[in-house]
GROMACS .gro file of C-alpha atoms in nm:
model
  503
    1MET     CA    1  -3.532  -1.526   3.847
    2SER     CA    2  -3.781  -1.242   3.901
    3GLN     CA    3  -3.938  -1.057   3.609
    4ARG     CA    4  -3.746  -0.743   3.708
    5ALA     CA    5  -3.418  -0.937   3.706
    6ARG     CA    6  -3.505  -1.080   3.366
    7LEU     CA    7  -3.571  -0.728   3.240
    8SER     CA    8  -3.230  -0.611   3.361
    9THR     CA    9  -3.053  -0.905   3.197
   10ALA     CA   10  -3.240  -0.858   2.868
   11MET     CA   11  -3.155  -0.487   2.850
   12ALA     CA   12  -2.792  -0.546   2.948
   13GLU     CA   13  -2.745  -0.770   2.644
   14ALA     CA   14  -2.966  -0.568   2.412
   15SER     CA   15  -2.791  -0.241   2.492
   16MET     CA   16  -2.451  -0.394   2.410
   17GLY     CA   17  -2.587  -0.516   2.078
   18VAL     CA   18  -2.716  -0.170   1.994
   19ALA     CA   19  -2.389  -0.008   2.100
   20ALA     CA   20  -2.187  -0.248   1.883
   21ALA     CA   21  -2.349  -0.099   1.571
   22GLY     CA   22  -2.198   0.237   1.658
   23LYS     CA   23  -2.489   0.452   1.539
   24THR     CA   24  -2.569   0.795   1.679
   25ALA     CA   25  -2.809   0.942   1.424
   26MET     CA   26  -3.041   0.664   1.304
   27THR     CA   27  -3.265   0.659   1.000
   28ALA     CA   28  -3.627   0.558   1.044
   29GLU     CA   29  -3.543   0.209   0.915
   30GLU     CA   30  -3.246   0.178   1.153
   31SER     CA   31  -3.466   0.287   1.445
   32ARG     CA   32  -3.720   0.015   1.357
   33GLU     CA   33  -3.439  -0.245   1.334
   34THR     CA   34  -3.297  -0.132   1.669
   35ASN     CA   35  -3.636  -0.151   1.841
   36ALA     CA   36  -3.691  -0.494   1.687
   37LEU     CA   37  -3.356  -0.609   1.827
   38ILE     CA   38  -3.446  -0.491   2.178
   39ASP     CA   39  -3.792  -0.645   2.146
   40HIS     CA   40  -3.627  -0.977   2.054
   41TYR     CA   41  -3.411  -0.976   2.368
   42LEU     CA   42  -3.705  -0.879   2.589
   43ARG     CA   43  -3.930  -1.156   2.456
   44TYR     CA   44  -3.648  -1.410   2.494
   45TYR     CA   45  -3.597  -1.329   2.862
   46ILE     CA   46  -3.962  -1.234   2.938
   47PRO     CA   47  -4.175  -1.465   2.723
   48ALA     CA   48  -4.489  -1.356   2.911
   49MET     CA   49  -4.447  -0.991   2.806
   50ILE     CA   50  -4.779  -0.839   2.698
   51GLY     CA   51  -4.799  -0.614   2.392
   52LYS     CA   52  -4.514  -0.398   2.265
   53PRO     CA   53  -4.251  -0.249   2.493
   54GLU     CA   54  -4.203   0.127   2.517
   55ILE     CA   55  -3.843   0.201   2.417
   56LYS     CA   56  -3.658   0.529   2.427
   57ILE     CA   57  -3.295   0.575   2.321
   58VAL     CA   58  -3.101   0.902   2.349
   59THR     CA   59  -2.754   0.917   2.194
   60SER     CA   60  -2.463   1.159   2.209
   61SER     CA   61  -2.091   1.150   2.125
   62ASP     CA   62  -1.767   1.274   2.279
   63ALA     CA   63  -1.459   1.384   2.086
   64GLU     CA   64  -1.144   1.173   2.104
   65ASN     CA   65  -0.952   1.180   2.428
   66GLU     CA   66  -0.584   1.155   2.516
   67TYR     CA   67  -0.589   0.785   2.426
   68ASP     CA   68  -0.712   0.851   2.071
   69LEU     CA   69  -1.056   0.714   2.151
   70SER     CA   70  -1.397   0.867   2.087
   71ALA     CA   71  -1.709   0.768   2.280
   72LEU     CA   72  -2.070   0.711   2.179
   73ASN     CA   73  -2.315   0.745   2.472
   74TYR     CA   74  -2.643   0.554   2.480
   75HIS     CA   75  -2.917   0.625   2.735
   76PHE     CA   76  -3.189   0.359   2.740
   77ALA     CA   77  -3.535   0.375   2.898
   78VAL     CA   78  -3.782   0.090   2.860
   79GLN     CA   79  -4.119  -0.015   2.999
   80VAL     CA   80  -4.287  -0.353   2.958
   81ASN     CA   81  -4.616  -0.499   3.073
   82VAL     CA   82  -4.627  -0.845   3.232
   83PRO     CA   83  -4.916  -1.040   3.388
   84LEU     CA   84  -4.961  -1.052   3.763
   85LEU     CA   85  -4.838  -1.381   3.906
   86PHE     CA   86  -5.108  -1.397   4.177
   87ARG     CA   87  -5.490  -1.385   4.164
   88ALA     CA   88  -5.599  -1.033   4.090
   89ILE     CA   89  -5.842  -0.846   4.315
   90PRO     CA   90  -6.171  -0.791   4.128
   91GLY     CA   91  -6.169  -0.457   3.946
   92LEU     CA   92  -5.789  -0.415   3.949
   93ASN     CA   93  -5.560  -0.429   3.641
   94ARG     CA   94  -5.433  -0.784   3.577
   95GLU     CA   95  -5.104  -0.644   3.439
   96VAL     CA   96  -4.806  -0.477   3.600
   97THR     CA   97  -4.561  -0.237   3.435
   98LEU     CA   98  -4.188  -0.284   3.486
   99GLY     CA   99  -3.932  -0.031   3.372
  100ILE     CA  100  -3.569   0.076   3.352
  101SER     CA  101  -3.519   0.448   3.316
  102GLU     CA  102  -3.142   0.505   3.338
  103LEU     CA  103  -2.937   0.237   3.165
  104LYS     CA  104  -2.622   0.397   3.021
  105VAL     CA  105  -2.372   0.247   2.782
  106ARG     CA  106  -2.054   0.410   2.650
  107LYS     CA  107  -1.896   0.259   2.338
  108PHE     CA  108  -1.535   0.361   2.292
  109SER     CA  109  -1.410   0.352   1.932
  110SER     CA  110  -1.072   0.417   1.781
  111ILE     CA  111  -1.064   0.740   1.588
  112ALA     CA  112  -1.029   0.747   1.210
  113THR     CA  113  -0.679   0.627   1.125
  114ASP     CA  114  -0.452   0.612   0.823
  115TYR     CA  115  -0.301   0.263   0.785
  116VAL     CA  116  -0.012   0.187   0.548
  117PHE     CA  117   0.073  -0.179   0.488
  118VAL     CA  118   0.434  -0.205   0.366
  119MET     CA  119   0.440  -0.558   0.223
  120ASP     CA  120   0.727  -0.777   0.110
  121PHE     CA  121   0.649  -0.889  -0.247
  122SER     CA  122   0.982  -1.055  -0.315
  123ASP     CA  123   1.007  -1.411  -0.437
  124LYS     CA  124   1.080  -1.528  -0.081
  125GLN     CA  125   0.712  -1.466  -0.009
  126SER     CA  126   0.574  -1.753  -0.210
  127GLY     CA  127   0.287  -1.998  -0.236
  128LEU     CA  128   0.052  -2.030   0.058
  129GLN     CA  129   0.258  -1.781   0.257
  130MET     CA  130   0.176  -1.497   0.015
  131ASP     CA  131  -0.180  -1.615  -0.044
  132GLY     CA  132  -0.241  -1.628   0.330
  133LEU     CA  133  -0.091  -1.283   0.382
  134LYS     CA  134  -0.320  -1.137   0.116
  135ARG     CA  135  -0.628  -1.302   0.266
  136VAL     CA  136  -0.548  -1.168   0.611
  137VAL     CA  137  -0.478  -0.814   0.488
  138LYS     CA  138  -0.807  -0.820   0.296
  139GLN     CA  139  -1.002  -0.928   0.604
  140ILE     CA  140  -0.835  -0.670   0.829
  141SER     CA  141  -0.890  -0.397   0.570
  142HIS     CA  142  -1.263  -0.475   0.564
  143GLU     CA  143  -1.279  -0.463   0.943
  144VAL     CA  144  -1.097  -0.128   0.952
  145ILE     CA  145  -1.329   0.040   0.700
  146GLU     CA  146  -1.645  -0.117   0.841
  147ASN     CA  147  -1.548   0.006   1.188
  148ASN     CA  148  -1.484   0.360   1.069
  149THR     CA  149  -1.545   0.469   0.710
  150ASP     CA  150  -1.324   0.774   0.763
  151SER     CA  151  -1.020   0.551   0.805
  152ARG     CA  152  -0.792   0.507   0.504
  153ILE     CA  153  -0.565   0.222   0.391
  154ALA     CA  154  -0.266   0.211   0.155
  155TYR     CA  155  -0.075  -0.088   0.018
  156ILE     CA  156   0.298  -0.058  -0.058
  157PRO     CA  157   0.412  -0.386  -0.222
  158PHE     CA  158   0.790  -0.370  -0.247
  159SER     CA  159   1.072  -0.578  -0.385
  160VAL     CA  160   1.364  -0.351  -0.475
  161GLY     CA  161   1.152  -0.040  -0.521
  162VAL     CA  162   0.773  -0.015  -0.546
  163PRO     CA  163   0.583  -0.065  -0.875
  164VAL     CA  164   0.334   0.209  -0.963
  165LEU     CA  165   0.068   0.223  -1.233
  166LEU     CA  166   0.097   0.504  -1.487
  167LYS     CA  167  -0.197   0.675  -1.651
  168GLU     CA  168  -0.047   0.640  -1.999
  169THR     CA  169  -0.065   0.325  -2.210
  170ASN     CA  170   0.224   0.166  -2.397
  171GLU     CA  171   0.272   0.168  -2.775
  172ARG     CA  172   0.019  -0.113  -2.822
  173GLY     CA  173  -0.240   0.003  -2.567
  174GLY     CA  174  -0.139  -0.207  -2.265
  175ARG     CA  175  -0.083  -0.079  -1.911
  176LYS     CA  176   0.238   0.105  -1.827
  177ILE     CA  177   0.424   0.082  -1.499
  178ALA     CA  178   0.725   0.241  -1.339
  179CYS     CA  179   0.953   0.153  -1.050
  180SER     CA  180   0.907   0.416  -0.783
  181ILE     CA  181   1.179   0.485  -0.529
  182LEU     CA  182   1.249   0.767  -0.284
  183PHE     CA  183   1.612   0.836  -0.365
  184VAL     CA  184   1.855   1.128  -0.359
  185PRO     CA  185   2.179   1.026  -0.532
  186THR     CA  186   2.523   1.138  -0.424
  187PRO     CA  187   2.708   1.358  -0.680
  188GLU     CA  188   2.893   1.060  -0.826
  189TYR     CA  189   2.560   0.891  -0.905
  190ALA     CA  190   2.352   1.198  -0.990
  191ILE     CA  191   2.203   1.110  -1.329
  192ASN     CA  192   1.862   1.127  -1.493
  193TYR     CA  193   1.750   0.777  -1.394
  194ALA     CA  194   1.419   0.805  -1.578
  195PHE     CA  195   1.608   0.872  -1.903
  196TRP     CA  196   1.861   0.593  -1.862
  197ALA     CA  197   1.612   0.329  -1.747
  198ASP     CA  198   1.557   0.194  -2.101
  199LYS     CA  199   1.888   0.277  -2.276
  200ASN     CA  200   2.159   0.026  -2.365
  201LEU     CA  201   2.505   0.110  -2.232
  202ILE     CA  202   2.842  -0.024  -2.354
  203THR     CA  203   3.204  -0.004  -2.238
  204SER     CA  204   3.343   0.154  -2.555
  205PRO     CA  205   3.471   0.513  -2.516
  206ASP     CA  206   3.392   0.583  -2.883
  207TRP     CA  207   3.102   0.827  -2.903
  208ASN     CA  208   2.963   0.704  -3.236
  209ALA     CA  209   2.980   0.342  -3.119
  210ARG     CA  210   2.783   0.433  -2.808
  211MET     CA  211   2.512   0.609  -3.008
  212TYR     CA  212   2.496   0.331  -3.267
  213GLU     CA  213   2.442   0.060  -3.004
  214MET     CA  214   2.184   0.268  -2.822
  215ASP     CA  215   2.000   0.334  -3.149
  216ARG     CA  216   2.023  -0.032  -3.256
  217TYR     CA  217   1.865  -0.161  -2.937
  218ARG     CA  218   1.596   0.103  -2.956
  219TYR     CA  219   1.510  -0.036  -3.300
  220GLN     CA  220   1.517  -0.389  -3.159
  221TYR     CA  221   1.265  -0.285  -2.893
  222TYR     CA  222   1.020  -0.166  -3.158
  223ASN     CA  223   1.084  -0.457  -3.393
  224GLU     CA  224   1.090  -0.747  -3.144
  225VAL     CA  225   0.852  -0.621  -2.875
  226VAL     CA  226   0.619  -0.350  -3.006
  227ARG     CA  227   0.570  -0.500  -3.353
  228MET     CA  228   0.526  -0.855  -3.228
  229ALA     CA  229   0.245  -0.771  -2.986
  230THR     CA  230  -0.088  -0.928  -3.078
  231PRO     CA  231  -0.195  -0.861  -3.348
  232VAL     CA  232   0.149  -0.870  -3.511
  233ILE     CA  233   0.211  -0.593  -3.764
  234PRO     CA  234   0.454  -0.597  -4.060
  235GLU     CA  235   0.800  -0.448  -4.003
  236THR     CA  236   0.738  -0.189  -4.275
  237GLN     CA  237   0.427  -0.070  -4.093
  238MET     CA  238   0.621  -0.055  -3.768
  239GLN     CA  239   0.889   0.155  -3.939
  240GLN     CA  240   0.633   0.395  -4.084
  241ARG     CA  241   0.459   0.440  -3.751
  242TRP     CA  242   0.750   0.481  -3.510
  243CYS     CA  243   1.075   0.515  -3.707
  244LYS     CA  244   1.254   0.718  -3.969
  245ALA     CA  245   1.503   0.586  -4.222
  246ASN     CA  246   1.859   0.720  -4.202
  247SER     CA  247   2.045   0.802  -4.521
  248GLU     CA  248   2.369   0.698  -4.354
  249SER     CA  249   2.407   0.432  -4.090
  250GLY     CA  250   2.666   0.221  -3.916
  251ARG     CA  251   2.886   0.212  -3.611
  252ALA     CA  252   3.121   0.473  -3.757
  253VAL     CA  253   2.830   0.708  -3.830
  254GLY     CA  254   2.663   0.669  -3.489
  255GLN     CA  255   2.314   0.561  -3.596
  256TYR     CA  256   2.125   0.251  -3.704
  257HIS     CA  257   1.949   0.217  -4.042
  258HIS     CA  258   1.630   0.337  -3.871
  259SER     CA  259   1.592   0.553  -3.562
  260CYS     CA  260   1.268   0.502  -3.364
  261LYS     CA  261   1.076   0.698  -3.104
  262THR     CA  262   0.730   0.722  -2.948
  263ALA     CA  263   0.533   1.045  -2.975
  264ASN     CA  264   0.475   1.230  -2.646
  265GLU     CA  265   0.767   1.047  -2.484
  266PRO     CA  266   1.056   1.292  -2.515
  267TYR     CA  267   1.316   1.054  -2.369
  268SER     CA  268   1.246   0.797  -2.641
  269ASP     CA  269   1.412   1.021  -2.903
  270ILE     CA  270   1.781   0.981  -2.830
  271PHE     CA  271   1.879   1.240  -3.094
  272SER     CA  272   1.669   1.526  -2.960
  273GLU     CA  273   1.851   1.829  -2.820
  274ASP     CA  274   1.757   1.744  -2.461
  275SER     CA  275   1.850   1.377  -2.495
  276SER     CA  276   2.181   1.456  -2.662
  277LYS     CA  277   2.270   1.688  -2.374
  278ILE     CA  278   2.189   1.421  -2.114
  279ILE     CA  279   2.387   1.156  -2.301
  280LYS     CA  280   2.696   1.375  -2.342
  281GLU     CA  281   2.697   1.493  -1.981
  282GLU     CA  282   2.600   1.171  -1.804
  283TYR     CA  283   2.703   0.868  -2.011
  284GLN     CA  284   3.006   0.772  -1.806
  285LYS     CA  285   2.829   0.822  -1.474
  286ALA     CA  286   2.528   0.629  -1.604
  287PHE     CA  287   2.752   0.339  -1.703
  288HIS     CA  288   2.909   0.341  -1.357
  289ALA     CA  289   2.565   0.353  -1.186
  290TRP     CA  290   2.447   0.062  -1.402
  291SER     CA  291   2.758  -0.143  -1.323
  292ARG     CA  292   2.723  -0.090  -0.948
  293HIS     CA  293   2.353  -0.172  -0.971
  294ASN     CA  294   2.445  -0.504  -1.133
  295ALA     CA  295   2.684  -0.584  -0.850
  296LEU     CA  296   2.467  -0.463  -0.560
  297MET     CA  297   2.116  -0.551  -0.690
  298THR     CA  298   1.986  -0.195  -0.651
  299ILE     CA  299   2.049   0.163  -0.755
  300MET     CA  300   2.011   0.264  -0.388
  301HIS     CA  301   2.323   0.154  -0.203
  302GLN     CA  302   2.556   0.312   0.049
  303ALA     CA  303   2.780   0.477  -0.211
  304SER     CA  304   2.493   0.612  -0.424
  305ALA     CA  305   2.239   0.725  -0.163
  306ASP     CA  306   2.254   1.060   0.015
  307LEU     CA  307   2.067   0.928   0.317
  308ASP     CA  308   2.055   1.256   0.508
  309ALA     CA  309   1.897   1.434   0.210
  310MET     CA  310   1.650   1.149   0.165
  311LEU     CA  311   1.540   1.166   0.528
  312GLU     CA  312   1.493   1.540   0.498
  313LYS     CA  313   1.287   1.518   0.178
  314MET     CA  314   1.085   1.202   0.248
  315PHE     CA  315   0.761   1.375   0.349
  316THR     CA  316   0.678   1.499  -0.003
  317ASP     CA  317   0.715   1.365  -0.357
  318GLU     CA  318   1.020   1.585  -0.417
  319ALA     CA  319   1.269   1.297  -0.399
  320ILE     CA  320   1.058   1.037  -0.582
  321ILE     CA  321   1.221   0.884  -0.890
  322ASN     CA  322   1.004   0.679  -1.127
  323LEU     CA  323   1.200   0.446  -1.354
  324PRO     CA  324   1.003   0.341  -1.664
  325LEU     CA  325   0.958  -0.037  -1.684
  326PRO     CA  326   0.901  -0.127  -2.052
  327TRP     CA  327   0.682  -0.436  -2.091
  328THR     CA  328   0.963  -0.646  -2.233
  329PRO     CA  329   1.154  -0.960  -2.145
  330LEU     CA  330   1.375  -0.906  -1.840
  331ARG     CA  331   1.694  -0.811  -2.029
  332TYR     CA  332   1.936  -0.532  -1.946
  333TYR     CA  333   1.927  -0.377  -2.294
  334TYR     CA  334   1.553  -0.313  -2.252
  335ARG     CA  335   1.553  -0.247  -1.877
  336THR     CA  336   1.887  -0.097  -1.781
  337PHE     CA  337   1.828  -0.135  -1.407
  338ASP     CA  338   1.673  -0.478  -1.437
  339ASN     CA  339   1.695  -0.569  -1.067
  340MET     CA  340   1.454  -0.289  -0.980
  341CYS     CA  341   1.087  -0.367  -0.914
  342GLN     CA  342   1.079  -0.716  -1.056
  343SER     CA  343   0.762  -0.757  -0.852
  344GLY     CA  344   0.595  -0.529  -1.108
  345GLY     CA  345   0.630  -0.803  -1.366
  346TRP     CA  346   0.768  -0.824  -1.718
  347SER     CA  347   0.677  -0.972  -2.055
  348MET     CA  348   0.687  -1.351  -2.057
  349ASN     CA  349   0.664  -1.364  -2.437
  350SER     CA  350   0.702  -1.120  -2.723
  351GLY     CA  351   0.332  -1.100  -2.802
  352ASP     CA  352   0.168  -0.979  -2.482
  353MET     CA  353   0.250  -0.607  -2.483
  354ALA     CA  354  -0.105  -0.512  -2.584
  355HIS     CA  355  -0.234  -0.704  -2.282
  356ALA     CA  356   0.032  -0.594  -2.036
  357GLN     CA  357  -0.097  -0.631  -1.681
  358PRO     CA  358   0.138  -0.546  -1.394
  359LYS     CA  359   0.187  -0.814  -1.129
  360SER     CA  360   0.176  -0.574  -0.833
  361TRP     CA  361   0.143  -0.201  -0.779
  362MET     CA  362   0.107   0.061  -0.508
  363ILE     CA  363  -0.239   0.165  -0.388
  364GLU     CA  364  -0.246   0.503  -0.215
  365LEU     CA  365  -0.466   0.584   0.085
  366THR     CA  366  -0.830   0.500   0.019
  367ASN     CA  367  -1.144   0.362   0.182
  368ASP     CA  368  -1.260   0.204  -0.144
  369LEU     CA  369  -1.271  -0.168  -0.065
  370GLN     CA  370  -1.320  -0.256  -0.430
  371ARG     CA  371  -0.995  -0.082  -0.516
  372LEU     CA  372  -0.819  -0.256  -0.228
  373GLU     CA  373  -0.955  -0.589  -0.353
  374SER     CA  374  -0.701  -0.580  -0.640
  375LEU     CA  375  -0.436  -0.690  -0.389
  376GLN     CA  376  -0.575  -1.042  -0.423
  377THR     CA  377  -0.462  -1.061  -0.788
  378MET     CA  378  -0.106  -0.940  -0.721
  379THR     CA  379   0.195  -1.171  -0.731
  380GLN     CA  380   0.556  -1.143  -0.621
  381ALA     CA  381   0.907  -1.160  -0.771
  382GLY     CA  382   1.263  -1.040  -0.722
  383LYS     CA  383   1.469  -0.960  -0.416
  384ALA     CA  384   1.360  -0.746  -0.121
  385GLN     CA  385   1.501  -0.414  -0.003
  386ILE     CA  386   1.266  -0.321   0.280
  387SER     CA  387   1.402   0.032   0.315
  388SER     CA  388   1.285   0.104  -0.041
  389GLY     CA  389   0.932   0.012   0.066
  390LEU     CA  390   0.943   0.195   0.398
  391LEU     CA  391   1.083   0.519   0.254
  392ARG     CA  392   0.837   0.514  -0.038
  393SER     CA  393   0.549   0.475   0.208
  394VAL     CA  394   0.630   0.798   0.394
  395PRO     CA  395   0.505   1.053   0.136
  396VAL     CA  396   0.198   0.832   0.088
  397MET     CA  397   0.127   0.847   0.461
  398ALA     CA  398   0.202   1.221   0.473
  399LYS     CA  399  -0.088   1.284   0.234
  400GLY     CA  400  -0.333   1.129   0.480
  401LYS     CA  401  -0.580   1.358   0.656
  402ASN     CA  402  -0.638   1.152   0.969
  403ARG     CA  403  -0.448   1.250   1.282
  404ARG     CA  404  -0.357   0.897   1.385
  405LYS     CA  405  -0.123   0.701   1.157
  406VAL     CA  406  -0.009   0.340   1.167
  407PHE     CA  407   0.267   0.178   0.961
  408ILE     CA  408   0.253  -0.203   0.942
  409LEU     CA  409   0.563  -0.365   0.793
  410LEU     CA  410   0.513  -0.723   0.673
  411HIS     CA  411   0.851  -0.872   0.581
  412ASP     CA  412   0.997  -1.216   0.525
  413GLY     CA  413   1.242  -1.129   0.801
  414GLN     CA  414   1.563  -1.164   0.600
  415HIS     CA  415   1.813  -0.888   0.518
  416GLY     CA  416   2.040  -0.958   0.222
  417GLY     CA  417   2.408  -0.892   0.283
  418TRP     CA  418   2.398  -0.655  -0.014
  419ASP     CA  419   2.145  -0.425   0.154
  420GLY     CA  420   2.372  -0.197   0.353
  421VAL     CA  421   2.134   0.097   0.314
  422THR     CA  422   1.861  -0.062   0.528
  423GLN     CA  423   2.113  -0.151   0.797
  424GLU     CA  424   2.260   0.201   0.803
  425LEU     CA  425   1.916   0.365   0.809
  426LEU     CA  426   1.818   0.157   1.110
  427LYS     CA  427   2.141   0.157   1.307
  428GLU     CA  428   2.294   0.496   1.227
  429LYS     CA  429   2.019   0.723   1.096
  430ASN     CA  430   1.724   0.654   1.331
  431VAL     CA  431   1.496   0.637   1.027
  432CYS     CA  432   1.186   0.529   1.219
  433GLY     CA  433   1.223   0.796   1.484
  434LYS     CA  434   1.263   1.060   1.214
  435ILE     CA  435   0.955   0.937   1.031
  436LYS     CA  436   0.747   0.968   1.349
  437GLU     CA  437   0.893   1.306   1.446
  438GLY     CA  438   0.851   1.446   1.097
  439LEU     CA  439   0.487   1.343   1.059
  440ILE     CA  440   0.393   1.475   1.403
  441ALA     CA  441   0.571   1.805   1.334
  442ARG     CA  442   0.394   1.865   1.003
  443ALA     CA  443   0.144   2.149   1.037
  444GLN     CA  444  -0.053   2.015   0.739
  445THR     CA  445  -0.185   1.712   0.930
  446LYS     CA  446  -0.131   1.790   1.300
  447ASP     CA  447  -0.085   1.420   1.368
  448THR     CA  448  -0.130   1.318   1.728
  449THR     CA  449   0.019   0.968   1.716
  450VAL     CA  450   0.234   0.773   1.470
  451ASP     CA  451   0.273   0.403   1.545
  452MET     CA  452   0.495   0.150   1.366
  453TYR     CA  453   0.483  -0.229   1.376
  454TYR     CA  454   0.719  -0.487   1.226
  455ILE     CA  455   0.589  -0.840   1.162
  456SER     CA  456   0.818  -1.110   1.024
  457THR     CA  457   0.641  -1.383   0.830
  458SER     CA  458   0.926  -1.631   0.886
  459PHE     CA  459   1.124  -1.758   1.182
  460SER     CA  460   1.381  -1.480   1.205
  461GLY     CA  461   1.427  -1.388   1.568
  462GLU     CA  462   1.749  -1.196   1.510
  463ASN     CA  463   1.602  -0.953   1.259
  464VAL     CA  464   1.282  -0.914   1.459
  465ALA     CA  465   1.501  -0.812   1.753
  466ILE     CA  466   1.691  -0.565   1.532
  467TRP     CA  467   1.370  -0.399   1.417
  468GLY     CA  468   1.246  -0.393   1.774
  469ARG     CA  469   1.561  -0.224   1.907
  470GLN     CA  470   1.631   0.008   1.614
  471CYS     CA  471   1.287   0.100   1.483
  472VAL     CA  472   0.946   0.010   1.620
  473GLY     CA  473   1.015  -0.082   1.983
  474LYS     CA  474   1.052  -0.432   2.126
  475GLU     CA  475   0.682  -0.473   2.204
  476ARG     CA  476   0.585  -0.390   1.844
  477ALA     CA  477   0.818  -0.628   1.662
  478THR     CA  478   0.701  -0.987   1.636
  479THR     CA  479   0.670  -1.298   1.419
  480ALA     CA  480   0.360  -1.449   1.257
  481THR     CA  481   0.407  -1.765   1.054
  482SER     CA  482   0.041  -1.863   1.020
  483GLU     CA  483  -0.274  -1.688   0.907
  484LYS     CA  484  -0.428  -1.716   1.252
  485ALA     CA  485  -0.124  -1.565   1.423
  486LEU     CA  486  -0.111  -1.279   1.173
  487ILE     CA  487  -0.479  -1.196   1.197
  488ASP     CA  488  -0.465  -1.202   1.578
  489ILE     CA  489  -0.173  -0.958   1.576
  490LEU     CA  490  -0.335  -0.724   1.325
  491ARG     CA  491  -0.666  -0.731   1.511
  492GLY     CA  492  -0.476  -0.634   1.821
  493ILE     CA  493  -0.337  -0.333   1.636
  494ILE     CA  494  -0.673  -0.214   1.507
  495SER     CA  495  -0.883  -0.343   1.799
  496ASP     CA  496  -1.205  -0.161   1.882
  497GLU     CA  497  -1.386  -0.204   2.214
  498THR     CA  498  -1.754  -0.290   2.169
  499GLY     CA  499  -1.871  -0.102   2.476
  500HIS     CA  500  -1.897  -0.102   2.852
  501PHE     CA  501  -2.160  -0.003   3.104
  502ALA     CA  502  -2.131   0.334   3.276
  503SER     CA  503  -2.317   0.428   3.591
   0.00000   0.00000   0.00000
């Protein structure tokens, strides 16, 4: 191979290496590192090179094109000195200069993108399957942010609803969570779900009996959960701090011997004017909603959900309902709607309220890899209603500033027979089409493309086909039952071309 051919080969490889870094404006240190990289390639291919090469790099960038790609342009010029390979004529230079003056490389990169991972955190995703999924999502998230720091990522871990962290702490200083769901109830089910989420309901039509039982279980919450948190406090101290003694008590009177509440939580006082109004107006409907929830595993079912209103309001937080999830054992008299957001966790013993740590929670769009790292500590529980995760992800995505948006649904691939809402949203309501149309139409973001992918983590060809036909498109619905298969699919979604030569 001639020296000139070696020079061409060295610069072909070196220029691709430089382009892969994706830099346009380089610091002095980055320029030195880049020149050192080129020098390394030149000396590898031209070991006889004399002295230092002369290297010049000019860079420019092009805005994204119709394919949502932006381009970085690199123009390389280089000169090297090599010894003459034949006997020099006396008095002439014993070196010859070789050069390349017009080597061009264009590196196409995907534009900054908002990615939302809607992840099945039900108990069907267990063991190595969940651990592998989390490892893959972590790796892909790092690759996304390292490729383009303007990209953003959100995690939506769902079971039946999506757990969210609250800023407030509970009565003993532990973390507080809620079950977040995008839900517009039909008139028959239109109640204050946040109020009723921690109230005990009974069948008796007697008003005083209803109030007595509600008050009694409120006291039990403070006495058996709040008081018993480490360090345990005496019952008298608990009463002084959170309760008041009643001069009259009993089922016939409508109150327990003590009535308890938490300051700054208006719904905890069941005898306040606002609470009394809610109880009187909604008790029977609340009991009916609770009963149907017990039968259908969710508050969001075909009888209770106004799907058309939900699809209209899904691009903002207007239709978000957050159900408080007290850090208690998983019992209906503490958590009225106890099928909701079991993936958020619950108390495994009566003494851990002060150290309450949710098992999973939503992370909104961010490029903070340390914040995204918390996914690795999350665990799963409960059943799965994928529509609750998908709908809850929409207002999260709508807050994103990037013009390209990608939804990635990771699901165990099974639809419970009880989940008629998901089936109706897919088959009758064109939910995915309306999500895409709505995001693109929003003047706030001026989105150019909205892509959706469905990946089943189990062998479920029938449901993959359903999601392909009724939501994401056949070519974007697939199965991945191993870490390698999943990472290959996700890399295909976020793939970024290193570069190619341009004449």
